[in-house]
Each structure stands twice: as structure tokens, then as C-alpha cells.
Short mmCIF file of C-alpha atoms in Angstrom, two decimals:
data_model
loop_
_atom_site.label_atom_id
_atom_site.label_comp_id
_atom_site.label_asym_id
_atom_site.label_seq_id
_atom_site.Cartn_x
_atom_site.Cartn_y
_atom_site.Cartn_z
CA MET A 1 59.28 11.25 -39.12
CA ASP A 2 56.89 12.88 -36.89
CA PHE A 3 58.95 15.33 -34.62
CA LYS A 4 57.71 13.89 -31.33
CA LYS A 5 58.51 10.19 -32.42
CA VAL A 6 62.14 11.52 -33.59
CA VAL A 7 62.57 13.05 -30.06
CA GLN A 8 61.76 9.89 -28.28
CA ALA A 9 63.68 7.54 -30.56
CA ARG A 10 66.87 9.43 -30.20
CA HIS A 11 68.92 7.49 -27.47
CA SER A 12 72.62 6.88 -26.99
CA VAL A 13 73.81 3.84 -29.13
CA ARG A 14 77.05 1.96 -28.00
CA ASP A 15 77.61 -0.67 -30.81
CA PHE A 16 77.84 0.71 -34.43
CA SER A 17 77.55 -1.47 -37.60
CA ASP A 18 80.71 -0.93 -39.91
CA LYS A 19 78.16 0.55 -42.28
CA LYS A 20 79.68 3.61 -43.71
CA VAL A 21 77.60 7.16 -43.69
CA SER A 22 78.00 8.75 -46.91
CA PRO A 23 79.36 12.37 -46.98
CA GLN A 24 76.19 13.67 -48.56
CA THR A 25 74.29 12.17 -45.71
CA ILE A 26 76.55 14.09 -43.42
CA LYS A 27 76.42 17.15 -45.05
CA ASN A 28 72.48 17.04 -44.78
CA ILE A 29 72.36 16.41 -41.23
CA VAL A 30 75.01 19.00 -40.22
CA GLN A 31 72.86 21.71 -42.60
CA LEU A 32 69.97 21.07 -40.94
CA ALA A 33 71.52 21.35 -37.63
CA GLN A 34 72.91 25.21 -38.74
CA GLN A 35 69.19 26.06 -38.02
CA ALA A 36 69.95 25.95 -34.32
CA PRO A 37 70.07 29.44 -32.68
CA SER A 38 73.03 31.20 -31.40
CA TRP A 39 73.86 34.51 -29.82
CA VAL A 40 73.43 37.26 -32.36
CA ASN A 41 73.50 34.70 -35.02
CA SER A 42 77.27 34.11 -34.06
CA GLN A 43 76.99 30.62 -35.01
CA PRO A 44 80.23 29.83 -33.28
CA TRP A 45 80.74 25.92 -34.24
CA LYS A 46 82.66 23.95 -36.56
CA VAL A 47 82.21 20.31 -37.46
CA TYR A 48 85.26 17.71 -38.21
CA VAL A 49 84.38 14.61 -39.65
CA ALA A 50 86.43 11.52 -38.69
CA GLN A 51 86.15 8.65 -40.77
CA GLY A 52 88.52 5.75 -42.26
CA GLN A 53 92.51 6.27 -41.75
CA SER A 54 91.66 9.43 -39.59
CA LEU A 55 89.35 7.83 -37.58
CA GLN A 56 91.52 4.83 -37.10
CA ALA A 57 94.32 7.06 -36.23
CA ILE A 58 92.34 8.55 -33.09
CA LYS A 59 91.21 5.19 -32.15
CA THR A 60 94.76 3.72 -31.91
CA LYS A 61 96.05 6.77 -30.31
CA PHE A 62 93.16 6.58 -27.68
CA LEU A 63 94.13 2.84 -26.63
CA GLU A 64 97.87 3.82 -26.86
CA ASN A 65 97.05 6.53 -24.06
CA GLU A 66 94.71 4.60 -22.08
CA THR A 67 97.02 1.30 -22.01
CA ALA A 68 99.83 3.79 -20.84
CA GLY A 69 97.74 5.20 -18.27
CA LYS A 70 98.15 8.90 -19.77
CA LYS A 71 96.23 11.43 -17.90
CA ALA A 72 93.29 12.85 -19.62
CA ASP A 73 93.43 16.38 -20.68
CA PRO A 74 90.35 17.76 -22.59
CA ASP A 75 90.06 21.17 -23.54
CA PHE A 76 86.86 21.41 -21.34
CA PRO A 77 87.64 20.45 -17.65
CA THR A 78 85.78 18.04 -15.99
CA LEU A 79 84.06 18.08 -12.64
CA HIS A 80 84.46 15.31 -10.06
CA ARG A 81 81.00 13.57 -9.47
CA GLU A 82 81.43 14.71 -5.61
CA ASP A 83 81.31 18.20 -6.84
CA TRP A 84 77.98 18.26 -8.80
CA SER A 85 74.88 18.95 -7.17
CA GLU A 86 73.10 16.76 -5.05
CA GLU A 87 70.22 16.14 -7.27
CA THR A 88 72.64 15.45 -10.41
CA GLN A 89 74.52 13.04 -8.32
CA ALA A 90 71.26 11.17 -7.46
CA ASN A 91 70.32 11.04 -11.18
CA MET A 92 73.93 9.93 -12.36
CA LYS A 93 73.59 7.02 -9.43
CA GLN A 94 70.20 6.03 -10.54
CA TRP A 95 71.76 5.96 -14.21
CA ARG A 96 74.38 3.61 -12.68
CA HIS A 97 71.84 1.36 -11.04
CA GLU A 98 69.84 1.01 -14.19
CA ILE A 99 72.66 -0.17 -16.24
CA VAL A 100 73.63 -2.72 -13.68
CA HIS A 101 70.09 -4.04 -13.51
CA TYR A 102 69.88 -4.02 -17.25
CA PHE A 103 72.55 -6.60 -17.37
CA GLU A 104 73.07 -9.86 -15.65
CA ASN A 105 75.19 -8.22 -13.13
CA PHE A 106 77.81 -5.28 -12.31
CA ASP A 107 80.68 -7.21 -13.71
CA GLU A 108 79.05 -7.78 -17.03
CA ALA A 109 77.73 -4.16 -17.35
CA HIS A 110 81.19 -2.84 -16.40
CA ALA A 111 82.92 -5.12 -18.88
CA THR A 112 80.33 -4.38 -21.81
CA MET A 113 80.47 -0.73 -21.12
CA THR A 114 83.98 -0.25 -20.73
CA ALA A 115 84.74 -2.37 -23.95
CA ALA A 116 82.21 -0.03 -25.96
CA SER A 117 83.70 2.96 -24.17
CA ASP A 118 87.22 2.17 -24.96
CA ALA A 119 86.56 1.41 -28.81
CA LEU A 120 84.84 4.60 -29.22
CA ASN A 121 81.56 2.68 -29.55
CA TYR A 122 82.82 0.92 -32.81
CA ALA A 123 81.84 4.26 -34.83
CA PRO A 124 82.38 4.39 -38.49
CA THR A 125 82.23 8.23 -38.17
CA ILE A 126 82.78 10.66 -35.31
CA LEU A 127 81.83 14.25 -35.92
CA TYR A 128 83.96 16.64 -33.76
CA LEU A 129 82.26 19.71 -32.56
CA THR A 130 84.62 23.06 -31.96
CA ILE A 131 84.04 26.63 -31.02
CA PRO A 132 86.57 29.39 -30.97
CA LYS A 133 89.09 29.54 -27.69
CA ASN A 134 88.07 31.76 -24.88
CA SER A 135 84.50 31.67 -26.31
CA SER A 136 81.49 32.93 -23.76
CA ALA A 137 79.40 30.53 -21.82
CA TRP A 138 77.06 31.53 -24.21
CA SER A 139 78.59 29.99 -27.27
CA VAL A 140 78.68 26.79 -25.20
CA PHE A 141 75.21 26.77 -24.64
CA ASP A 142 74.53 27.62 -28.55
CA LEU A 143 76.96 24.43 -29.18
CA GLY A 144 74.75 22.46 -27.16
CA ALA A 145 71.73 23.46 -29.02
CA PHE A 146 73.76 22.98 -32.33
CA ALA A 147 74.57 19.09 -31.02
CA GLN A 148 71.30 18.48 -30.18
CA THR A 149 69.71 19.28 -33.48
CA LEU A 150 72.42 17.45 -35.28
CA MET A 151 71.47 14.37 -33.58
CA LEU A 152 67.71 14.94 -33.88
CA ALA A 153 68.58 15.26 -37.64
CA ALA A 154 70.66 12.27 -37.74
CA LYS A 155 67.81 10.40 -36.07
CA ASP A 156 65.44 11.57 -38.76
CA GLN A 157 67.82 10.28 -41.39
CA GLY A 158 67.50 6.69 -39.68
CA LEU A 159 71.17 7.43 -38.06
CA ASP A 160 71.97 7.04 -34.38
CA THR A 161 74.42 8.96 -32.19
CA ILE A 162 76.05 9.21 -28.95
CA PRO A 163 78.09 12.38 -27.50
CA THR A 164 81.17 11.12 -25.48
CA TYR A 165 83.69 12.55 -23.02
CA ASN A 166 86.16 9.57 -24.38
CA SER A 167 86.04 10.80 -27.82
CA VAL A 168 88.04 14.23 -26.44
CA ARG A 169 89.76 12.95 -23.68
CA TYR A 170 93.19 13.20 -25.48
CA PRO A 171 92.73 16.37 -27.69
CA ALA A 172 96.17 16.43 -29.42
CA ALA A 173 95.37 13.37 -31.05
CA VAL A 174 92.19 14.52 -32.56
CA ARG A 175 93.72 17.48 -33.57
CA ASN A 176 96.88 15.85 -35.47
CA ALA A 177 94.51 13.26 -37.12
CA LEU A 178 91.97 16.36 -38.03
CA GLN A 179 94.12 19.38 -38.55
CA ILE A 180 92.35 21.10 -36.12
CA PRO A 181 93.71 24.74 -35.44
CA ASP A 182 95.17 25.61 -31.99
CA ASP A 183 92.76 28.49 -31.64
CA GLU A 184 89.75 26.27 -31.77
CA THR A 185 88.51 24.52 -28.26
CA LEU A 186 87.66 20.74 -28.94
CA ALA A 187 84.32 20.34 -27.25
CA VAL A 188 82.95 16.96 -27.93
CA GLY A 189 82.82 14.08 -30.22
CA ILE A 190 79.69 12.44 -31.16
CA SER A 191 79.56 9.14 -32.97
CA LEU A 192 77.57 8.80 -35.79
CA GLY A 193 76.14 5.57 -37.71
CA TYR A 194 73.65 2.61 -37.84
CA ALA A 195 73.08 0.92 -34.48
CA LYS A 196 73.81 -2.86 -34.36
CA ASP A 197 70.88 -5.15 -33.05
CA THR A 198 72.73 -5.85 -29.69
CA HIS A 199 71.84 -6.30 -25.93
CA ILE A 200 73.68 -2.77 -25.21
CA ASN A 201 71.57 -1.04 -27.78
CA GLY A 202 68.53 -1.99 -25.91
CA PHE A 203 69.55 0.19 -22.55
CA ARG A 204 67.23 3.16 -22.30
CA SER A 205 68.03 5.50 -19.48
CA LYS A 206 64.87 7.06 -17.69
CA ARG A 207 64.10 10.64 -17.16
CA VAL A 208 62.87 12.11 -13.82
CA ASP A 209 59.36 13.07 -13.47
CA VAL A 210 58.38 16.38 -15.59
CA ASP A 211 56.92 17.91 -12.31
CA ASP A 212 60.30 17.66 -10.65
CA ILE A 213 61.98 20.00 -13.15
CA LEU A 214 58.69 21.94 -14.07
CA LYS A 215 57.89 25.09 -11.81
CA PHE A 216 54.86 27.18 -12.39
CA ASN A 217 54.72 30.37 -10.16
#
């Protein structure tokens, strides 16, 4: 696929079919993502694949924790929305506005998005990314480059993705299911699969004007 088309076609999918993603396809995608740059070629990332029984165990434990009202404990701390910059808060507010107007009303938007999120987007595969504990901020930057390259590689193979916070809200369950060592930071889970032809998957978030972020001096 043409590179520009791949970039423009990639978007967050929230409702996947149960069609399986083959191990070879996953290997091809990850191998291509390895071309991402990193500090002194440190390549700090690892990828753990959750499918079948391991993924079901993660999903089941997630719902148990949610139902019990268990406090989230992600390896990467989260920031309250009020503590973000004014510009990023405005962008998030605009995103919520777009979501509500994409559906019939707030109640439908909230119910549909919440159901998908709680089901970890019905994904048949989640790729969990880690970096060594106590890594520098540069390794986090490198992991972001790796993750984006991975998602573009997936799109080029005809698959869709979404990186999610919910997938790592309760890291203990993920570590147990995938045998992730304690000396690795569980950064994010990327749902991977084939998108269903459903209304929720038709949503496309907008971007600010390029002149708002591009500065020439």
C-alpha cells in the first residue's frame, strides 16, 4: 500500500471480528516495526502476544477488577485531565464533542464506547509492549516510535489496531497470564485484528490545523 494511504487509513478500531491473526502475520508486523529508531540502537522493547486462553484470562480478570471497583495500578502513572496543558485539554474536549455528535446522543455514545472499552475492544489479539524498568524517558520515546511503526505495519497488512490504557490498567493480571518479568515495565497493549463493519468503527477523530503546531523561524 502507498505510504500516505497507510498513514491516513490507520485509525483506532473499537470493534474487532473474531477472525484469528496468524503467528506468522504477527511476526512479519513486529519484524517490520523493529526498523524503528532508538537511542544508540538500544532497541529497548519487547512484545508479548495475548491470544486464546491467555487473552481470555486477561479479559476475565479485567472485568472482575472493574466490577469490584478495584483501583487501577498501571506501571506508567496517569495524569488527571485538569493537569494537562490548556491546548491538550481543549483537544480532548473536542474529541469528546465529536464522539457525542457521531452517535445519536450522549447516552448512546457513552454506552457504546464504554462497552467496547470494557471488552478490550473485542480484540482476538493484544500485543503488550514493555521496556526495562527504570528506563530513561528516551526509551519511552523510542517505544512510541516502535508502537507507531507497528501499527502502520499492521495497517499495511490489512489489519487494524488501537493502543489502549484499559489493557494495562491492572498489570498484575497481564503479567501472570503472559509471564512478564518484574524487571520490565508494562507500557501499553495494542489491540490487533480485523475490523467489523460496525457504526463505532466509522468514527474518525479530527486533527488540529497543521499551522497550529508547525512553527517556522
